[in-house]
CSV table of C-alpha atoms and ligand atoms in Angstrom, one decimal:
chain,number,residue,atom,x,y,z
A,1,UNK,CA,19.9,12.9,20.8
A,2,UNK,CA,19.2,11.2,24.1
A,3,UNK,CA,17.5,13.8,26.3
A,4,UNK,CA,17.8,12.1,29.7
A,5,UNK,CA,20.0,9.1,29.7
A,6,UNK,CA,18.8,7.7,33.0
A,7,UNK,CA,15.0,7.6,32.2
A,8,UNK,CA,15.7,6.5,28.7
A,9,UNK,CA,17.8,3.6,29.9
A,10,UNK,CA,14.8,2.6,32.1
A,11,UNK,CA,12.4,2.8,29.1
A,12,UNK,CA,14.7,0.5,27.0
A,13,UNK,CA,15.1,-1.9,29.9
A,14,UNK,CA,11.3,-2.0,30.3
A,15,UNK,CA,10.8,-2.7,26.6
A,16,UNK,CA,13.4,-5.4,26.6
A,17,UNK,CA,11.8,-7.1,29.5
A,18,UNK,CA,8.4,-6.9,27.9
A,19,UNK,CA,9.7,-8.3,24.7
A,20,UNK,CA,11.5,-11.2,26.5
A,21,UNK,CA,8.8,-12.1,29.0
A,22,UNK,CA,5.5,-11.2,27.3
A,23,UNK,CA,6.0,-11.0,23.5
A,24,UNK,CA,8.4,-13.7,22.4
A,25,UNK,CA,6.5,-16.4,24.3
A,26,UNK,CA,3.3,-15.4,22.4
A,27,UNK,CA,4.8,-15.3,18.9
A,28,UNK,CA,3.4,-18.7,17.8
A,29,UNK,CA,-0.1,-17.8,19.1
A,30,UNK,CA,0.0,-14.6,17.1
A,31,UNK,CA,1.0,-16.5,13.9
A,32,UNK,CA,-1.7,-19.1,14.5
A,33,UNK,CA,-4.5,-16.7,15.2
A,34,UNK,CA,-3.4,-13.8,12.9
A,35,UNK,CA,-4.2,-11.3,15.7
A,36,UNK,CA,-2.4,-9.6,18.6
A,37,UNK,CA,-4.0,-10.8,21.8
A,38,UNK,CA,-6.2,-8.2,23.5
A,39,UNK,CA,-4.3,-8.4,26.8
A,40,UNK,CA,-1.0,-7.6,25.0
A,41,UNK,CA,-2.6,-4.6,23.3
A,42,UNK,CA,-3.9,-3.4,26.6
A,43,UNK,CA,-0.4,-3.8,28.2
A,44,UNK,CA,1.1,-1.9,25.3
A,45,UNK,CA,-1.4,0.9,25.9
A,46,UNK,CA,-0.6,1.1,29.6
A,47,UNK,CA,3.1,1.2,28.8
A,48,UNK,CA,2.6,4.2,26.5
A,49,UNK,CA,3.9,2.3,23.5
A,50,UNK,CA,1.3,3.7,21.1
A,51,UNK,CA,2.5,7.3,21.8
A,52,UNK,CA,6.3,6.8,21.8
A,53,UNK,CA,6.8,9.4,19.1
A,54,UNK,CA,3.8,11.7,19.5
A,55,UNK,CA,4.8,15.1,21.1
A,56,UNK,CA,4.5,15.3,24.9
A,57,UNK,CA,2.0,18.2,24.7
A,58,UNK,CA,-0.4,15.7,23.0
A,59,UNK,CA,0.1,12.9,25.5
A,60,UNK,CA,3.0,11.0,23.9
A,61,UNK,CA,6.6,10.5,25.0
A,62,UNK,CA,7.9,12.7,22.2
A,63,UNK,CA,11.0,10.5,21.5
A,64,UNK,CA,13.7,12.0,19.4
A,65,UNK,CA,14.7,10.1,16.3
A,66,UNK,CA,17.7,8.6,18.0
A,67,UNK,CA,15.6,7.4,20.9
A,68,UNK,CA,12.9,6.1,18.5
A,69,UNK,CA,15.5,4.1,16.6
A,70,UNK,CA,16.8,2.5,19.9
A,71,UNK,CA,13.3,1.8,21.1
A,72,UNK,CA,12.4,0.2,17.7
A,73,UNK,CA,15.5,-2.0,17.7
A,74,UNK,CA,14.5,-3.2,21.2
A,75,UNK,CA,10.9,-3.8,20.3
A,76,UNK,CA,11.5,-5.7,17.1
A,77,UNK,CA,13.4,-8.5,18.6
A,78,UNK,CA,10.0,-10.0,18.9
A,79,UNK,CA,7.9,-10.9,15.8
A,80,UNK,CA,7.4,-7.8,13.7
A,81,UNK,CA,3.6,-8.1,14.0
A,82,UNK,CA,3.7,-6.9,17.6
A,83,UNK,CA,5.4,-3.7,16.5
A,84,UNK,CA,2.9,-3.3,13.6
A,85,UNK,CA,-0.2,-2.8,15.8
A,86,UNK,CA,1.4,0.3,17.4
A,87,UNK,CA,3.7,1.1,14.5
A,88,UNK,CA,1.2,3.2,12.5
A,89,UNK,CA,0.3,5.3,15.6
A,90,UNK,CA,4.0,6.0,16.1
A,91,UNK,CA,4.7,6.5,12.4
A,92,UNK,CA,2.7,6.8,9.2
A,93,UNK,CA,-0.7,7.0,10.9
A,94,UNK,CA,0.1,10.0,13.1
A,95,UNK,CA,3.0,11.9,11.4
A,96,UNK,CA,0.9,13.7,8.8
A,97,UNK,CA,-1.0,15.4,11.7
A,98,UNK,CA,2.2,15.9,13.7
A,99,UNK,CA,4.0,17.6,10.8
A,100,UNK,CA,1.2,19.5,9.0
A,101,UNK,CA,-2.0,19.3,11.0
A,102,UNK,CA,-3.7,22.4,12.3
A,103,UNK,CA,-3.7,22.9,16.1
A,104,UNK,CA,-7.4,21.9,16.2
A,105,UNK,CA,-6.7,18.7,14.3
A,106,UNK,CA,-3.8,17.8,16.6
A,107,UNK,CA,-5.8,18.5,19.7
A,108,UNK,CA,-8.7,16.4,18.4
A,109,UNK,CA,-6.8,13.3,17.4
A,110,UNK,CA,-3.2,13.0,18.7
A,111,UNK,CA,-4.0,12.4,22.4
A,112,UNK,CA,-6.3,9.5,21.4
A,113,UNK,CA,-3.6,8.1,19.1
A,114,UNK,CA,-1.0,8.5,21.8
A,115,UNK,CA,-3.1,6.5,24.4
A,116,UNK,CA,-3.8,3.8,21.8
A,117,UNK,CA,-7.6,4.4,22.2
A,118,UNK,CA,-7.6,5.1,18.5
A,119,UNK,CA,-5.6,3.3,15.8
A,120,UNK,CA,-4.4,5.5,12.9
A,121,UNK,CA,-3.6,4.2,9.4
A,122,UNK,CA,-2.0,5.7,6.3
A,123,UNK,CA,-3.8,5.3,3.0
A,124,UNK,CA,-1.8,6.2,0.0
A,125,UNK,CA,-1.5,3.1,-2.2
A,126,UNK,CA,-4.2,2.2,-4.6
A,127,UNK,CA,-4.8,-0.8,-7.0
A,128,UNK,CA,-3.4,1.3,-9.9
A,129,UNK,CA,-0.8,3.4,-8.0
A,130,UNK,CA,2.0,2.1,-5.8
A,131,UNK,CA,5.5,3.3,-6.4
A,132,UNK,CA,4.0,6.0,-8.7
A,133,UNK,CA,1.9,7.3,-5.8
A,134,UNK,CA,1.5,10.8,-7.3
A,135,UNK,CA,-0.8,9.3,-10.0
A,136,UNK,CA,-3.4,8.2,-7.5
A,137,UNK,CA,-7.0,8.5,-8.7
A,138,UNK,CA,-9.1,8.5,-5.5
A,139,UNK,CA,-11.1,11.7,-5.9
A,140,UNK,CA,-12.2,14.3,-3.4
A,141,UNK,CA,-14.8,16.7,-4.8
A,142,UNK,CA,-15.7,19.8,-2.9
A,143,UNK,CA,-19.4,20.1,-2.1
A,144,UNK,CA,-20.2,23.1,0.2
A,145,UNK,CA,-18.4,22.6,3.5
A,146,UNK,CA,-17.6,18.9,2.7
A,147,UNK,CA,-15.6,16.8,0.3
A,148,UNK,CA,-17.1,13.7,-1.3
A,149,UNK,CA,-14.5,11.0,-1.6
A,150,UNK,CA,-14.6,8.0,-4.0
A,151,UNK,CA,-11.9,5.4,-4.6
A,152,UNK,CA,-10.1,2.3,-3.3
A,153,UNK,CA,-7.0,2.2,-1.2
A,154,UNK,CA,-5.0,-1.1,-1.2
A,155,UNK,CA,-2.8,-3.0,1.4
A,156,UNK,CA,-3.5,-0.5,4.2
A,157,UNK,CA,-1.8,-1.6,7.4
A,158,UNK,CA,-4.1,-1.8,10.4
A,159,UNK,CA,-7.1,-0.9,8.3
A,160,UNK,CA,-9.3,-3.5,10.0
A,161,UNK,CA,-8.5,-1.9,13.4
A,162,UNK,CA,-8.2,1.7,12.4
A,163,UNK,CA,-10.4,4.5,13.8
A,164,UNK,CA,-8.9,7.2,11.5
A,165,UNK,CA,-7.1,7.3,8.2
A,166,UNK,CA,-4.6,9.8,6.9
A,167,UNK,CA,-5.9,9.5,3.3
A,168,UNK,CA,-4.5,11.0,0.2
A,169,UNK,CA,-7.0,11.9,-2.5
A,170,UNK,CA,-7.1,14.1,-5.7
A,171,UNK,CA,-8.8,17.4,-5.1
A,172,UNK,CA,-7.8,18.9,-8.4
A,173,UNK,CA,-9.6,16.8,-11.0
A,174,UNK,CA,-7.7,18.4,-13.8
A,175,UNK,CA,-4.3,17.4,-12.5
A,176,UNK,CA,-2.6,14.1,-13.2
A,177,UNK,CA,0.3,14.4,-10.9
A,178,UNK,CA,1.2,14.9,-7.2
A,179,UNK,CA,0.3,18.6,-7.3
A,180,UNK,CA,-3.5,17.9,-7.2
A,181,UNK,CA,-3.3,15.6,-4.2
A,182,UNK,CA,-4.6,16.6,-0.7
A,183,UNK,CA,-4.4,14.7,2.6
A,184,UNK,CA,-7.5,14.2,4.7
A,185,UNK,CA,-8.3,12.7,8.1
A,186,UNK,CA,-11.2,10.3,7.4
A,187,UNK,CA,-13.0,8.7,10.4
A,188,UNK,CA,-13.7,5.0,10.1
A,189,UNK,CA,-17.4,5.5,11.1
A,190,UNK,CA,-18.1,7.8,8.2
A,191,UNK,CA,-21.0,6.4,6.0
A,192,UNK,CA,-19.8,5.0,2.7
A,193,UNK,CA,-16.4,3.8,4.1
A,194,UNK,CA,-15.9,0.1,4.2
A,195,UNK,CA,-13.0,-2.3,4.8
A,196,UNK,CA,-12.2,-5.3,2.7
A,197,UNK,CA,-11.3,-8.7,4.0
A,198,UNK,CA,-7.9,-8.8,5.7
A,199,UNK,CA,-5.2,-9.6,3.1
A,200,UNK,CA,-3.7,-13.1,3.1
A,201,UNK,CA,0.0,-12.4,3.2
A,202,UNK,CA,3.3,-14.2,2.9
A,203,UNK,CA,4.2,-13.4,6.5
A,204,UNK,CA,3.7,-11.0,9.5
A,205,UNK,CA,0.5,-12.9,10.5
A,206,UNK,CA,-1.0,-10.8,13.3
A,207,UNK,CA,-0.3,-7.6,11.4
A,208,UNK,CA,-3.3,-7.0,9.3
A,209,UNK,CA,-3.8,-5.0,6.1
A,210,UNK,CA,-6.8,-4.6,3.9
A,211,UNK,CA,-8.5,-2.5,1.2
A,212,UNK,CA,-10.3,0.7,2.2
A,213,UNK,CA,-13.2,1.4,0.0
A,214,UNK,CA,-14.8,4.8,-0.3
A,215,UNK,CA,-18.2,5.3,-1.9
A,216,UNK,CA,-19.4,8.9,-1.7
A,217,UNK,CA,-17.8,9.4,1.7
A,218,UNK,CA,-18.6,12.9,3.0
A,219,UNK,CA,-15.7,14.4,4.9
A,220,UNK,CA,-15.8,17.9,6.5
A,221,UNK,CA,-13.6,20.4,4.8
A,222,UNK,CA,-12.0,21.1,8.2
A,223,UNK,CA,-10.4,17.6,7.9
A,224,UNK,CA,-8.0,18.6,5.1
A,225,UNK,CA,-4.7,18.2,6.9
A,226,UNK,CA,-3.3,21.7,7.5
A,227,UNK,CA,-6.4,23.2,5.9
A,228,UNK,CA,-4.7,23.7,2.5
A,229,UNK,CA,-5.5,21.8,-0.7
A,230,UNK,CA,-2.7,20.4,-2.9
A,231,UNK,CA,-0.2,19.8,-0.1
A,232,UNK,CA,-1.1,16.1,0.5
A,233,UNK,CA,1.7,14.5,-1.5
A,234,UNK,CA,4.3,16.7,0.2
A,235,UNK,CA,2.8,15.6,3.6
A,236,UNK,CA,2.9,12.0,2.5
A,237,UNK,CA,6.6,12.3,1.4
A,238,UNK,CA,7.6,14.0,4.7
A,239,UNK,CA,5.9,11.1,6.6
A,240,UNK,CA,7.7,8.5,4.6
A,241,UNK,CA,11.1,10.3,4.9
A,242,UNK,CA,10.9,9.8,8.7
A,243,UNK,CA,9.2,6.4,8.6
A,244,UNK,CA,12.0,5.0,6.5
A,245,UNK,CA,14.5,5.5,9.3
A,246,UNK,CA,12.1,3.6,11.5
A,247,UNK,CA,11.9,0.7,9.1
A,248,UNK,CA,15.7,0.5,9.0
A,249,UNK,CA,15.7,0.3,12.8
A,250,UNK,CA,13.0,-2.4,12.7
A,251,UNK,CA,15.1,-4.3,10.2
A,252,UNK,CA,18.1,-4.0,12.6
A,253,UNK,CA,16.0,-5.3,15.6
A,254,UNK,CA,14.7,-8.2,13.6
A,255,UNK,CA,18.3,-9.1,12.4
A,256,UNK,CA,19.6,-9.1,16.0
A,257,UNK,CA,16.9,-11.6,17.0
A,258,UNK,CA,17.5,-13.8,13.9
A,259,UNK,CA,21.2,-13.8,14.4
A,260,UNK,CA,20.8,-14.7,18.1
A,261,UNK,CA,18.7,-17.7,17.0
A,262,UNK,CA,21.3,-18.7,14.4
A,263,UNK,CA,24.2,-18.3,16.9
A,264,UNK,CA,22.4,-20.4,19.5
A,265,UNK,CA,21.7,-23.1,17.0
A,266,UNK,CA,25.3,-23.1,15.8
A,267,UNK,CA,26.4,-23.7,19.4
A,268,UNK,CA,23.7,-26.4,20.2
A,269,UNK,CA,23.6,-28.4,17.0
A,270,UNK,CA,26.4,-31.0,16.6
A,271,UNK,CA,27.5,-32.8,13.4
A,272,UNK,CA,30.7,-34.7,12.7
A,273,UNK,CA,31.3,-34.9,16.5
A,274,UNK,CA,31.3,-31.1,17.1
A,275,UNK,CA,29.1,-28.0,17.3
A,276,UNK,CA,28.4,-26.8,13.7
A,277,UNK,CA,29.6,-23.3,15.0
A,278,UNK,CA,33.1,-24.8,14.9
A,279,UNK,CA,33.0,-25.2,11.1
A,280,UNK,CA,34.6,-22.2,9.4
A,281,UNK,CA,32.0,-22.2,6.6
A,282,UNK,CA,29.3,-21.7,9.3
A,283,UNK,CA,31.4,-19.1,11.0
A,284,UNK,CA,31.6,-17.2,7.7
A,285,UNK,CA,27.8,-16.9,7.6
A,286,UNK,CA,27.7,-15.7,11.2
A,287,UNK,CA,30.5,-13.2,10.6
A,288,UNK,CA,29.1,-11.8,7.5
A,289,UNK,CA,25.7,-11.3,9.2
A,290,UNK,CA,27.3,-9.7,12.2
A,291,UNK,CA,29.3,-7.3,10.0
A,292,UNK,CA,26.3,-6.2,8.0
A,293,UNK,CA,24.1,-5.9,11.0
A,294,UNK,CA,26.7,-3.6,12.7
A,295,UNK,CA,26.9,-1.5,9.5
A,296,UNK,CA,23.1,-1.1,9.3
A,297,UNK,CA,22.8,-0.3,13.0
A,298,UNK,CA,25.6,2.3,12.8
A,299,UNK,CA,24.2,4.0,9.7
A,300,UNK,CA,20.7,4.1,11.1
A,301,UNK,CA,21.8,5.7,14.3
A,302,UNK,CA,23.9,8.2,12.3
A,303,UNK,CA,20.9,9.2,10.1
A,304,UNK,CA,18.8,9.5,13.2
A,305,UNK,CA,21.3,11.8,15.0
A,306,UNK,CA,21.6,14.0,11.9
A,307,UNK,CA,17.9,14.3,11.7
A,308,UNK,CA,17.8,15.3,15.4
A,309,UNK,CA,20.5,17.9,14.6
A,310,UNK,CA,18.1,19.5,12.0
A,311,UNK,CA,19.8,18.2,8.9
A,312,UNK,CA,17.7,17.2,5.9
A,313,UNK,CA,18.2,13.4,5.7
A,314,UNK,CA,16.1,12.3,2.7
A,315,UNK,CA,19.1,10.6,1.1
A,316,UNK,CA,20.4,9.1,4.3
A,317,UNK,CA,16.9,7.8,5.3
A,318,UNK,CA,16.6,6.1,1.9
A,319,UNK,CA,20.2,4.7,2.2
A,320,UNK,CA,19.3,3.2,5.6
A,321,UNK,CA,16.0,1.7,4.5
A,322,UNK,CA,17.6,0.2,1.4
A,323,UNK,CA,20.6,-1.3,3.2
A,324,UNK,CA,19.0,-2.4,6.4
A,325,UNK,CA,16.0,-4.1,4.7
A,326,UNK,CA,18.2,-5.9,2.3
A,327,UNK,CA,20.6,-6.8,5.1
A,328,UNK,CA,17.9,-8.4,7.2
A,329,UNK,CA,16.9,-10.5,4.2
A,330,UNK,CA,20.4,-11.8,3.8
A,331,UNK,CA,20.7,-12.5,7.6
A,332,UNK,CA,17.4,-14.4,7.6
A,333,UNK,CA,18.5,-16.4,4.6
A,334,UNK,CA,21.8,-17.4,6.3
A,335,UNK,CA,20.0,-18.2,9.5
A,336,UNK,CA,17.8,-20.7,7.7
A,337,UNK,CA,20.9,-22.1,6.1
A,338,UNK,CA,22.6,-22.5,9.5
A,339,UNK,CA,19.5,-24.3,10.8
A,340,UNK,CA,19.6,-26.8,7.9
A,341,UNK,CA,16.4,-28.7,7.5
A,342,UNK,CA,15.1,-27.4,10.8
A,343,UNK,CA,15.2,-23.8,9.3
A,344,UNK,CA,12.6,-24.9,6.7
A,345,UNK,CA,10.2,-26.1,9.3
A,346,UNK,CA,7.4,-23.9,10.7
A,347,UNK,CA,8.4,-24.8,14.3
A,348,UNK,CA,11.6,-22.7,13.9
A,349,UNK,CA,11.4,-19.0,14.6
A,350,UNK,CA,13.8,-18.3,11.7
A,351,UNK,CA,11.4,-19.8,9.1
A,352,UNK,CA,8.7,-17.3,10.3
A,353,UNK,CA,11.2,-14.3,10.4
A,354,UNK,CA,12.4,-15.2,6.9
A,355,UNK,CA,8.9,-14.6,5.6
A,356,UNK,CA,8.2,-11.7,8.0
A,357,UNK,CA,11.2,-9.6,7.0
A,358,UNK,CA,10.6,-9.9,3.2
A,359,UNK,CA,8.0,-7.1,3.6
A,360,UNK,CA,10.6,-4.5,4.6
A,361,UNK,CA,12.0,-4.4,1.1
A,362,UNK,CA,8.6,-3.7,-0.4
A,363,UNK,CA,6.6,-1.2,1.7
A,364,UNK,CA,7.2,2.5,2.4
A,365,UNK,CA,9.0,2.5,-1.0
A,366,UNK,CA,10.6,-0.6,-2.6
A,367,UNK,CA,14.4,-1.0,-2.7
A,368,UNK,CA,14.3,0.3,-6.3
A,369,UNK,CA,12.4,3.4,-5.2
A,370,UNK,CA,15.0,4.0,-2.5
A,371,UNK,CA,17.8,3.7,-5.1
A,372,UNK,CA,16.0,6.3,-7.2
A,373,UNK,CA,15.7,8.7,-4.2
A,374,UNK,CA,19.3,8.3,-3.3
A,375,UNK,CA,20.6,8.9,-6.8
A,376,UNK,CA,18.3,11.9,-7.3
A,377,UNK,CA,19.5,13.4,-4.1
A,378,UNK,CA,23.2,12.8,-5.1
A,379,UNK,CA,22.6,14.5,-8.4
A,380,UNK,CA,20.8,17.4,-6.8
A,381,UNK,CA,23.5,17.9,-4.2
A,382,UNK,CA,26.2,17.8,-6.8
A,383,UNK,CA,24.5,20.4,-9.0
A,384,UNK,CA,24.2,22.9,-6.2
B,401,FAD,C1,1.8,-5.9,3.8
B,401,FAD,C2,1.8,-4.5,3.2
B,401,FAD,C3,1.4,-3.4,3.9
B,401,FAD,C4,1.3,-2.1,3.3
B,401,FAD,N1,0.9,-1.1,4.1
B,401,FAD,C5,0.6,0.1,3.4
B,401,FAD,C6,0.0,1.2,4.1
B,401,FAD,O1,-0.3,1.1,5.3
B,401,FAD,N2,-0.3,2.3,3.4
B,401,FAD,C7,-0.1,2.5,2.1
B,401,FAD,O2,-0.4,3.5,1.5
B,401,FAD,N3,0.5,1.5,1.4
B,401,FAD,C8,0.9,0.3,2.0
B,401,FAD,N4,1.5,-0.7,1.4
B,401,FAD,C9,1.7,-0.6,-0.1
B,401,FAD,C10,3.2,-0.5,-0.4
B,401,FAD,O3,3.8,0.7,0.0
B,401,FAD,C11,3.4,-0.7,-1.9
B,401,FAD,O4,3.1,-2.1,-2.1
B,401,FAD,C12,4.7,-0.4,-2.4
B,401,FAD,O5,5.0,1.0,-2.4
B,401,FAD,C13,5.0,-0.9,-3.9
B,401,FAD,O6,3.9,-0.5,-4.7
B,401,FAD,P1,3.2,-1.7,-5.6
B,401,FAD,O7,2.9,-2.8,-4.7
B,401,FAD,O8,2.1,-1.1,-6.4
B,401,FAD,O9,4.4,-2.1,-6.6
B,401,FAD,P2,4.7,-1.4,-8.0
B,401,FAD,O10,4.9,0.0,-7.8
B,401,FAD,O11,3.8,-1.9,-9.1
B,401,FAD,O12,6.2,-2.0,-8.3
B,401,FAD,C14,6.4,-3.3,-8.9
B,401,FAD,C15,7.9,-3.4,-9.1
B,401,FAD,O13,8.3,-2.4,-10.1
B,401,FAD,C16,9.4,-1.7,-9.5
B,401,FAD,N5,9.3,-0.3,-9.9
B,401,FAD,C17,8.2,0.5,-9.9
B,401,FAD,N6,8.5,1.7,-10.4
B,401,FAD,C18,9.8,1.7,-10.7
B,401,FAD,C19,10.8,2.7,-11.2
B,401,FAD,N7,10.4,3.9,-11.5
B,401,FAD,N8,12.0,2.3,-11.4
B,401,FAD,C20,12.4,1.0,-11.1
B,401,FAD,N9,11.6,0.1,-10.6
B,401,FAD,C21,10.3,0.4,-10.4
B,401,FAD,C22,9.2,-1.8,-8.0
B,401,FAD,O14,10.4,-1.5,-7.3
B,401,FAD,C23,8.7,-3.3,-7.9
B,401,FAD,O15,9.9,-4.1,-7.9
B,401,FAD,C24,1.6,-2.0,2.0
B,401,FAD,C25,2.1,-3.1,1.2
B,401,FAD,C26,2.1,-4.3,1.8
B,401,FAD,C27,2.6,-5.5,1.0
């Protein structure tokens, strides 16, 4: 649902110009330094990019899902690390509060997330629980008007920069499954909370992740999201349901950029006396990539529109995340192939994107977990 086509067009044009003129020229610097330059972060704040999805009453732009998808596609034509620094505030780092937070919690944190003054992270994964997130063991023991939290969270995006964490911990020590999990807002400055060294990753340099270590961290009881124990896993799954459509959009944006690079190279590079783009075997790689990209973009927009219409899109979101993240992997692989030896060299953007996009098939639910979600939803719908 596009609410006001004129002002939305302006927003997309502004993002596209920012990507073209400010982000793409700094990609190599980001890869070399493993950080987003401070002046770029400041510009993102001024443009309101940290609050794209946060409701307007809390200082954000309150984009609909369809608008969010189009904005994400525009933004991720630059290296995915740029999107990552603001990605958690627009997604997994704020959605728990947006969906299930109390009014006081929303008032306290959402405006600062929307402005980018505060970075929000989402801490679900642990050393012993990834896909099986419901088995997490980080404990939150009630002690008067506080909880005492102990445990370790792993691979947490933007943990080194974060001011707050939406953190899932087990409040019911007797439980072993998702029913005993609650979601908390944990402030970075709380004594006992420390951040591990940034992870050394395959790609997406500039987008940092790290362990979050909690040793007797005392969190006020008023920081249980929604004020109710035992709802944390449901909150986390609602967050991921929406975020998966965003990852599909991000995959589409990256695929557009990668295919642009491959197409340009196919025009410029000559072998056997002609541009390699004239060879039908190279054309087949371009055509397959374009076809799959078009399919992924169409299905992602369809899921977004359905969500805006109030439909439950758990299955569609998983279909989009599965297909689009696998699609961008194939597109990146073909782009390296079209570049020949140059595609294996770090000087080429496609080499970097090839590594960067590998992540999309892993986080916010691996491809196998998306397959399970899709099949379960199919069976549930058929049994109704
Ligand atoms: C760079 C990065 C950033 C991340 N950021 C965050 C973050 O901000 N917050 C957060 O909470 N987490 C984050 N994660 C964690 C991410 O969501 C998990 O890595 C992911 O969910 C997979 O969990 P795992 O790594 O433990 O793999 P595992 O669950 O151990 O899976 C290993 C393999 O087994 C397969 N598998 C597992 N269970 C099944 C099954 N039932 N059926 C079939 N196959 C199965 C998986 O698909 C995979 O192929 C991040 C990860 C990375 C790499």
